[in-house]
Amino acid sequence: MYKRAQSIPLRHSASALGNNLAVLRPPDPKPPCSLSVVHGRGVSLLGLASESEAGRNVHSQRLLHCKEGGATARRAEPLQGGRGHCKEGGATARRAEPLQGGRGHCKEGGATADSTLIIQARWCVLVSRVLLVVTSRRGIQMYEEDGSAMLYWQALELPEALDTKVEFARGIAAVAGLYICVGVSSGCVLVYNIPPRGTNITLCNELYQHAHAISSISSETFGDLERTVDMVSADDGGVICTWKSGEDFTLIQKLPPYGCACTSVVMWRGIVTAAYGTGQIRVYDGTTGMLHADIDAHARWINSLDVAPATGWVLSGSEDSFVRIWKIGEMDQVDGIEVAHLHSECVKDVLVCGAQFCDTRGDSFAVTGYDLCEILCYVKT
Amino acid sequence: MASRSLPLLFINLGGEMLYILEQRLQAQGIPGDKATKVLHDIIGAMFSRPFLLELFKPQEVFSRPALHSLYQRLAHTSIMRLNPTSMDKLYDLMTMAVKQQVLLCPRPRDLLFVTLNHLDAAREMVRESPHALALINNTHHVLIDTYSCMTSGEFQVIRQMLLYFFQDLHIRVSLFLKDKVQSSNGRFILPVSGPVPCGTEPPGTIRIYNNVGAVMKTKTFPVEGRYEPPVREGFLDPYGDRVTRLGTNMYSAAQNLDTQKQGKRSMTNAQSCLAPDPLATVELNLLADLLGEGQGCGRLNSDGFSFNLFAGDTEEGDICMSAPASCENVINIDASKQSQLVAPELQKVLLDLHSDSTVLQASTASHQTSPQRKHRSHQPSPQRQPRHLLTTYATTNIASPSSSRTPPSCYRQQHPERTTSLPPDVGTP
């Protein structure tokens, strides 16, 4: 069903992180797209030229580092603690102290250097702009689409007591074309209001439903079509929450935990597809919370999920070296939901850490693996 | 959590070190009492209570060069002295073995059982020493207290941190190549068959549910791998069955433990040394000091011996630094002929230089006095060696208690590329 296409070489190998491949898919048919892969303290940003018979040519490749506040970046106001959040009795006041040092490298901040390790990078497509959001142990940074300028950064509080849990940010999604939601290891989801232009990005909401570190946030934009749910968040405890965005984000469903970390979650037409560390994929109704189907999909931890918005095809990538494509269709009252396995691809001896469709229909996809210095590409035959 | 990664890393690497040393001591015919003493001394230092207390404090993982210096210090808490080449090779082996174990962990929590396998083996090595046994049992308790209630997500974060530590390391190990766990390009082979981990079901089934939660339909899909039902969970108690074989001793006496670095890829910027992090420097100094309080640190005592770890494995022999003439009961282990050419006076000088952490110049001098020595593929040429080793072993100053405290060049994993300004012709998709 798919064949191997020309790989895209990377200057730096991909790190073993969940969802370690981001693809920016402009809406035009067969567009050139951008890809990003996290390597340690840097994010490789690749711009691809138009597809040719020879395959995709890399137009540009740059390594973006997790820097602290540039001249144009807006430094976030310190977060006020005590908004009812705590699973530890109020001890973790999440004050975001802007890091000292201004421009320069993260190591000048004086904290331990691998807290500048990047956890995730994602493009957020909003109504009037596209931002690149990068999360790390130190905080959250938002850049212009090409990474050329940092627009906003939010520091996470460094733990004061030695035995408090480590803070990091993980899980990024654009919601309703207006907001960017970012998860934090404490379980909070930060909601940022993004203006059509400029750096006046504000933290407008903090959602406290998860008790474990957020692993993934996903959303679905419907244009004019109103849905009852448009955002889903998942955490390391296996809890999934579905939300309706707005001035106040409304919790629609909080699905009970399934005994293992939920590593990645996507939503398509109100149907939530969630991948777990046990290798299972579960399909839920986002509005009612009902379990529609489950799939014993992989033999190891699933690192990545993606959905092709035009077809509803779901792509899963796992540490078992397999990438699989599923058709998850609409609910039928008689037969239940349609779930079918479409394709399996064995990426030999590779611990897959990112797998994303490169177009909206699922006609091509890209895969990254730990220690791999290339992005593997596959196209439909 | 990344702040809890170091103890697992240290114990696993230390465990591999013990396996390799035990195998080499046996393979090279070191007398049993000396071999046992070496292992006992190292275990005593590695699991000493003050060291453990410091190790288990939440802190970030050191860089590969920094841990190298710590293990060198650890090795030299014993009566054995390793030359830099031996230490390099030992560290390469250790890191590749643990990389394979971390990579092949069926599920993140199995990291704990891999660590317990190493601890079990250390316990077996010192079974006749009540003091050492008590230290290991104490370590066991601390391990269980720290890690047993961590969630799968927390273990995965730790595992990802460890995989970052090992990233871009593709040293080929002859034992791994022979056993077909590593391919010729240095990458480990990931199996697509065998039992699935505890909590997972073999892939291949789709279940559709109706609106009351009952299974309405079951379908299957083709699966390329040959998977078997899950294994049971391992046991955490001191003498329990860990189930996983990862972390157990895979070395037997007759094996060749040759290694070969894969071009320049293993020296990537992921681990290169840049300006050190001051907090990490302090922490590493503290750990090294705690190791240094063990027996046998600094100069050799009368039982001491120099040990060419991998002599006989390859055609080229390492230069062995013999014990000073003033020491009694000195054993030269070097199987190569070169060491016999080294004059007693030079031996004493070499040892003095080693203790003062200028072993680098000594090694260079030794190389130059050995006309029959052949160039090794993974060893830098003598002309380049001083600078390379000086860069890597700047931390030796810290490890040696007799030398002045010179801040090391780097302990943290740093990325050398700093894109403080973007190129003007950057492409925008």
Short mmCIF file of C-alpha atoms in Angstrom, two decimals, chain A residues 31-354:
data_model
loop_
_atom_site.label_atom_id
_atom_site.label_comp_id
_atom_site.label_asym_id
_atom_site.label_seq_id
_atom_site.Cartn_x
_atom_site.Cartn_y
_atom_site.Cartn_z
CA PRO A 31 2.20 21.44 -0.78
CA PRO A 32 5.77 21.65 0.39
CA CYS A 33 5.70 21.12 4.12
CA SER A 34 7.96 21.76 7.07
CA LEU A 35 9.18 19.18 9.53
CA SER A 36 10.75 19.46 12.94
CA VAL A 37 12.64 16.88 14.97
CA VAL A 38 13.97 17.32 18.49
CA HIS A 39 17.59 16.41 19.18
CA GLY A 40 18.65 17.01 22.74
CA ARG A 41 18.77 20.74 23.27
CA GLY A 42 17.95 21.67 19.70
CA VAL A 43 15.09 21.39 17.25
CA SER A 44 15.95 20.64 13.64
CA LEU A 45 13.65 22.65 11.39
CA LEU A 46 13.45 21.46 7.81
CA GLY A 47 11.71 23.24 4.99
CA LEU A 48 10.96 21.01 2.04
CA ALA A 49 10.85 22.05 -1.59
CA SER A 50 7.97 21.03 -3.78
CA GLU A 51 7.66 17.36 -4.37
CA SER A 52 9.33 16.20 -7.52
CA GLU A 53 9.74 12.84 -9.16
CA ALA A 54 12.92 12.32 -7.23
CA GLY A 55 11.19 12.89 -3.96
CA ARG A 56 11.24 15.69 -1.51
CA ASN A 57 14.25 17.95 -1.52
CA VAL A 58 15.28 19.73 1.60
CA HIS A 59 15.02 23.44 1.00
CA SER A 60 16.51 24.48 4.32
CA GLN A 61 17.61 22.88 7.54
CA ARG A 62 18.34 24.76 10.72
CA LEU A 63 18.89 23.84 14.34
CA LEU A 64 16.93 25.96 16.75
CA HIS A 65 18.18 26.13 20.29
CA CYS A 66 16.16 26.68 23.39
CA LYS A 67 17.28 30.21 24.13
CA GLU A 68 16.13 32.55 26.82
CA GLY A 69 14.19 35.65 25.92
CA GLY A 70 15.31 37.60 22.88
CA ALA A 71 14.84 41.28 22.41
CA THR A 72 11.42 40.89 20.86
CA ALA A 73 10.18 38.12 23.11
CA ARG A 74 7.53 38.90 25.61
CA ARG A 75 8.44 37.73 29.05
CA ALA A 76 5.46 36.20 30.81
CA GLU A 77 4.11 37.59 34.05
CA PRO A 78 4.83 35.30 36.94
CA LEU A 79 2.04 32.81 37.37
CA GLN A 80 0.11 33.27 40.57
CA GLY A 81 0.06 30.20 42.68
CA GLY A 82 -2.76 28.78 44.68
CA ARG A 83 -5.51 28.71 42.12
CA GLY A 84 -6.79 25.64 43.73
CA HIS A 85 -4.23 23.52 42.07
CA CYS A 86 -2.31 21.15 44.02
CA LYS A 87 -2.08 17.54 44.43
CA GLU A 88 0.49 18.12 47.11
CA GLY A 89 -1.40 20.38 49.48
CA GLY A 90 -0.59 23.72 47.90
CA ALA A 91 3.12 23.34 48.16
CA THR A 92 3.75 23.65 44.47
CA ALA A 93 3.09 27.29 43.82
CA ARG A 94 3.83 27.53 40.17
CA ARG A 95 5.38 30.90 40.02
CA ALA A 96 7.01 31.44 36.70
CA GLU A 97 10.05 33.50 37.51
CA PRO A 98 11.56 34.87 34.39
CA LEU A 99 14.97 33.34 34.03
CA GLN A 100 17.91 35.61 34.52
CA GLY A 101 20.42 36.13 31.79
CA GLY A 102 18.39 37.68 29.02
CA ARG A 103 19.76 36.72 25.68
CA GLY A 104 22.14 33.92 25.50
CA HIS A 105 22.31 30.30 26.16
CA CYS A 106 20.33 28.39 28.65
CA LYS A 107 23.36 27.31 30.58
CA GLU A 108 23.99 30.87 31.64
CA GLY A 109 20.90 30.70 33.77
CA GLY A 110 22.81 28.82 36.40
CA ALA A 111 20.51 25.83 36.57
CA THR A 112 21.50 22.35 35.58
CA ALA A 113 22.18 22.12 31.89
CA ASP A 114 19.99 19.27 30.88
CA SER A 115 16.94 21.12 32.07
CA THR A 116 17.34 22.87 28.75
CA LEU A 117 16.64 19.61 27.00
CA ILE A 118 13.74 20.09 24.68
CA ILE A 119 10.74 17.87 25.21
CA GLN A 120 8.56 18.72 22.24
CA ALA A 121 8.15 21.06 19.32
CA ARG A 122 4.96 21.63 17.35
CA TRP A 123 3.52 24.06 14.88
CA CYS A 124 0.24 25.61 15.92
CA VAL A 125 -1.95 26.69 13.02
CA LEU A 126 -4.21 29.53 14.07
CA VAL A 127 -6.69 31.63 12.12
CA SER A 128 -4.27 34.30 11.04
CA ARG A 129 -0.82 33.00 11.86
CA VAL A 130 1.28 29.91 12.52
CA LEU A 131 3.49 29.73 15.59
CA LEU A 132 6.19 27.23 16.47
CA VAL A 133 5.89 26.21 20.10
CA VAL A 134 8.81 24.55 21.85
CA THR A 135 8.56 23.06 25.33
CA SER A 136 11.40 22.06 27.58
CA ARG A 137 12.29 21.46 31.20
CA ARG A 138 12.71 25.19 31.65
CA GLY A 139 9.51 26.37 30.10
CA ILE A 140 7.54 27.17 27.03
CA GLN A 141 8.71 29.22 24.10
CA MET A 142 6.77 30.43 21.09
CA TYR A 143 8.45 31.41 17.85
CA GLU A 144 7.49 32.63 14.44
CA GLU A 145 6.67 29.82 12.05
CA ASP A 146 10.20 29.55 10.73
CA GLY A 147 11.80 29.87 14.17
CA SER A 148 13.35 33.18 13.23
CA ALA A 149 12.18 35.15 16.24
CA MET A 150 11.03 34.23 19.69
CA LEU A 151 7.75 35.91 20.55
CA TYR A 152 7.00 34.63 24.01
CA TRP A 153 8.51 32.59 26.77
CA GLN A 154 7.13 31.28 29.98
CA ALA A 155 9.42 29.88 32.62
CA LEU A 156 8.37 26.99 34.78
CA GLU A 157 9.24 27.12 38.40
CA LEU A 158 12.36 25.20 39.23
CA PRO A 159 11.79 22.91 42.17
CA GLU A 160 12.87 24.40 45.45
CA ALA A 161 12.82 21.24 47.51
CA LEU A 162 14.98 18.44 46.26
CA ASP A 163 12.30 15.81 46.33
CA THR A 164 9.60 17.66 44.47
CA LYS A 165 8.82 16.30 41.08
CA VAL A 166 10.55 17.67 38.08
CA GLU A 167 8.76 20.30 36.08
CA PHE A 168 8.56 20.13 32.34
CA ALA A 169 6.09 21.13 29.67
CA ARG A 170 4.72 18.60 27.20
CA GLY A 171 1.66 18.46 24.96
CA ILE A 172 1.01 21.29 22.54
CA ALA A 173 -2.04 22.06 20.42
CA ALA A 174 -3.73 24.96 18.70
CA VAL A 175 -7.40 25.08 19.62
CA ALA A 176 -10.22 26.76 17.74
CA GLY A 177 -7.76 28.87 15.79
CA LEU A 178 -7.44 31.26 18.71
CA TYR A 179 -5.69 29.49 21.56
CA ILE A 180 -2.57 27.49 22.15
CA CYS A 181 -2.78 24.89 24.91
CA VAL A 182 0.36 23.52 26.53
CA GLY A 183 0.51 20.80 29.17
CA VAL A 184 2.74 20.78 32.20
CA SER A 185 4.14 17.91 34.25
CA SER A 186 2.02 18.85 37.24
CA GLY A 187 -1.07 17.98 35.18
CA CYS A 188 -2.14 21.53 34.45
CA VAL A 189 -3.05 22.63 30.93
CA LEU A 190 -2.10 26.23 30.20
CA VAL A 191 -4.28 28.07 27.74
CA TYR A 192 -2.77 31.03 25.88
CA ASN A 193 -4.73 33.62 23.96
CA ILE A 194 -2.86 34.42 20.76
CA PRO A 195 -3.48 37.76 19.05
CA PRO A 196 -3.64 37.89 15.22
CA ARG A 197 -0.27 39.59 15.20
CA GLY A 198 2.34 40.83 17.59
CA THR A 199 3.67 39.46 20.85
CA ASN A 200 0.77 40.24 23.16
CA ILE A 201 0.31 36.60 24.04
CA THR A 202 -1.44 36.12 27.35
CA LEU A 203 -2.06 33.18 29.60
CA CYS A 204 -5.83 33.23 29.90
CA ASN A 205 -6.68 29.96 31.58
CA GLU A 206 -5.26 27.08 33.57
CA LEU A 207 -7.11 23.79 33.45
CA TYR A 208 -6.73 21.51 36.46
CA GLN A 209 -8.23 18.12 35.76
CA HIS A 210 -5.22 15.93 35.40
CA ALA A 211 -3.21 14.63 38.35
CA HIS A 212 -0.32 13.30 36.29
CA ALA A 213 2.03 14.84 33.77
CA ILE A 214 0.29 15.80 30.55
CA SER A 215 1.53 13.63 27.70
CA SER A 216 -0.45 14.88 24.74
CA ILE A 217 -3.00 17.49 23.71
CA SER A 218 -4.85 17.47 20.45
CA SER A 219 -7.65 19.40 18.87
CA GLU A 220 -9.81 19.50 15.80
CA THR A 221 -10.82 22.55 13.86
CA PHE A 222 -14.08 22.33 12.02
CA GLY A 223 -14.41 25.62 10.26
CA ASP A 224 -18.01 26.62 10.61
CA LEU A 225 -19.18 23.28 11.91
CA GLU A 226 -19.92 23.40 15.61
CA ARG A 227 -18.94 20.41 17.67
CA THR A 228 -19.56 19.66 21.31
CA VAL A 229 -15.89 18.85 21.86
CA ASP A 230 -12.90 20.33 20.17
CA MET A 231 -9.95 19.52 22.39
CA VAL A 232 -8.63 16.42 24.13
CA SER A 233 -5.84 16.09 26.71
CA ALA A 234 -4.20 12.97 28.10
CA ASP A 235 -1.80 12.26 30.92
CA ASP A 236 0.71 9.73 32.20
CA GLY A 237 -1.89 8.18 34.47
CA GLY A 238 -4.04 7.19 31.49
CA VAL A 239 -6.74 9.81 32.16
CA ILE A 240 -8.25 11.51 29.11
CA CYS A 241 -10.26 14.72 29.25
CA THR A 242 -12.29 16.20 26.45
CA TRP A 243 -13.03 19.91 26.36
CA LYS A 244 -15.04 22.56 24.58
CA SER A 245 -12.99 25.66 24.03
CA GLY A 246 -14.16 29.16 24.65
CA GLU A 247 -13.61 31.97 27.05
CA ASP A 248 -13.85 29.34 29.74
CA PHE A 249 -12.84 25.92 28.62
CA THR A 250 -15.55 23.47 29.59
CA LEU A 251 -14.76 19.93 30.59
CA ILE A 252 -17.02 17.61 28.60
CA GLN A 253 -15.82 14.18 29.64
CA LYS A 254 -13.16 12.83 31.97
CA LEU A 255 -12.51 9.27 30.94
CA PRO A 256 -11.40 6.88 33.64
CA PRO A 257 -7.75 5.82 33.58
CA TYR A 258 -6.74 2.76 31.68
CA GLY A 259 -3.99 1.22 33.76
CA CYS A 260 -1.09 2.73 31.85
CA ALA A 261 0.17 6.04 30.56
CA CYS A 262 -1.71 7.47 27.61
CA THR A 263 1.12 8.58 25.37
CA SER A 264 -0.63 10.23 22.48
CA VAL A 265 -4.15 11.25 21.62
CA VAL A 266 -5.89 12.56 18.48
CA MET A 267 -9.44 13.60 17.68
CA TRP A 268 -11.38 13.36 14.46
CA ARG A 269 -15.07 14.18 14.10
CA GLY A 270 -15.52 13.93 17.81
CA ILE A 271 -13.93 10.50 17.97
CA VAL A 272 -10.95 10.28 20.32
CA THR A 273 -8.20 7.81 19.47
CA ALA A 274 -5.72 7.24 22.27
CA ALA A 275 -2.47 5.30 22.32
CA TYR A 276 -0.99 3.78 25.45
CA GLY A 277 2.31 2.58 26.80
CA THR A 278 1.01 -1.00 26.76
CA GLY A 279 0.79 -0.87 22.97
CA GLN A 280 -2.96 -0.66 22.90
CA ILE A 281 -5.04 1.88 21.00
CA ARG A 282 -8.50 2.74 22.33
CA VAL A 283 -11.23 4.60 20.50
CA TYR A 284 -13.72 6.66 22.49
CA ASP A 285 -16.64 8.91 21.79
CA GLY A 286 -15.43 12.35 22.84
CA THR A 287 -18.87 13.57 23.87
CA THR A 288 -20.26 10.59 25.77
CA GLY A 289 -16.98 9.01 26.87
CA MET A 290 -18.12 5.63 25.62
CA LEU A 291 -15.46 3.14 24.57
CA HIS A 292 -16.08 2.20 20.96
CA ALA A 293 -13.17 -0.10 20.24
CA ASP A 294 -9.77 -1.20 21.37
CA ILE A 295 -6.92 -2.56 19.35
CA ASP A 296 -3.97 -4.67 20.49
CA ALA A 297 -1.95 -2.61 18.07
CA HIS A 298 1.70 -2.84 19.10
CA ALA A 299 3.98 -4.98 21.23
CA ARG A 300 5.68 -2.06 22.92
CA TRP A 301 5.18 1.53 24.05
CA ILE A 302 3.40 3.62 21.41
CA ASN A 303 5.24 6.90 20.92
CA SER A 304 3.21 8.67 18.31
CA LEU A 305 -0.28 9.06 16.85
CA ASP A 306 -1.47 11.20 14.00
CA VAL A 307 -4.73 11.53 12.10
CA ALA A 308 -5.24 12.55 8.48
CA PRO A 309 -8.05 15.10 8.67
CA ALA A 310 -9.48 14.42 5.21
CA THR A 311 -9.88 10.66 5.62
CA GLY A 312 -9.76 9.92 9.34
CA TRP A 313 -6.88 7.53 8.89
CA VAL A 314 -4.79 7.12 12.04
CA LEU A 315 -1.03 6.51 12.03
CA SER A 316 0.64 4.91 15.05
CA GLY A 317 4.38 4.55 15.64
CA SER A 318 5.80 2.37 18.38
CA GLU A 319 9.03 1.23 19.99
CA ASP A 320 8.36 -2.23 18.56
CA SER A 321 9.74 -0.87 15.24
CA PHE A 322 6.36 -0.87 13.60
CA VAL A 323 4.29 1.90 12.11
CA ARG A 324 0.64 1.01 11.47
CA ILE A 325 -2.21 2.78 9.72
CA TRP A 326 -5.81 2.35 10.78
CA LYS A 327 -9.12 3.42 9.39
CA ILE A 328 -11.31 4.67 12.17
CA GLY A 329 -14.63 5.66 10.76
CA GLU A 330 -17.96 6.97 11.80
CA MET A 331 -20.19 5.31 14.26
CA ASP A 332 -22.87 3.05 12.84
CA GLN A 333 -25.80 2.23 15.09
CA VAL A 334 -25.91 -1.39 13.97
CA ASP A 335 -22.31 -2.33 13.44
CA GLY A 336 -20.68 0.07 15.82
CA ILE A 337 -17.68 2.08 14.85
CA GLU A 338 -15.69 1.11 11.83
CA VAL A 339 -12.14 0.18 12.71
CA ALA A 340 -9.89 -1.50 10.18
CA HIS A 341 -6.18 -2.13 9.89
CA LEU A 342 -4.90 -0.70 6.60
CA HIS A 343 -1.14 -1.08 6.59
CA SER A 344 1.88 -2.11 8.67
CA GLU A 345 5.44 -1.02 8.03
CA CYS A 346 8.41 -2.51 9.83
CA VAL A 347 11.16 0.04 10.35
CA LYS A 348 13.90 -2.45 11.04
CA ASP A 349 15.90 -2.01 14.23
CA VAL A 350 14.49 1.44 14.81
CA LEU A 351 12.80 2.64 17.96
CA VAL A 352 10.13 4.77 16.29
CA CYS A 353 9.58 8.00 18.17
CA GLY A 354 7.62 10.06 15.67
#
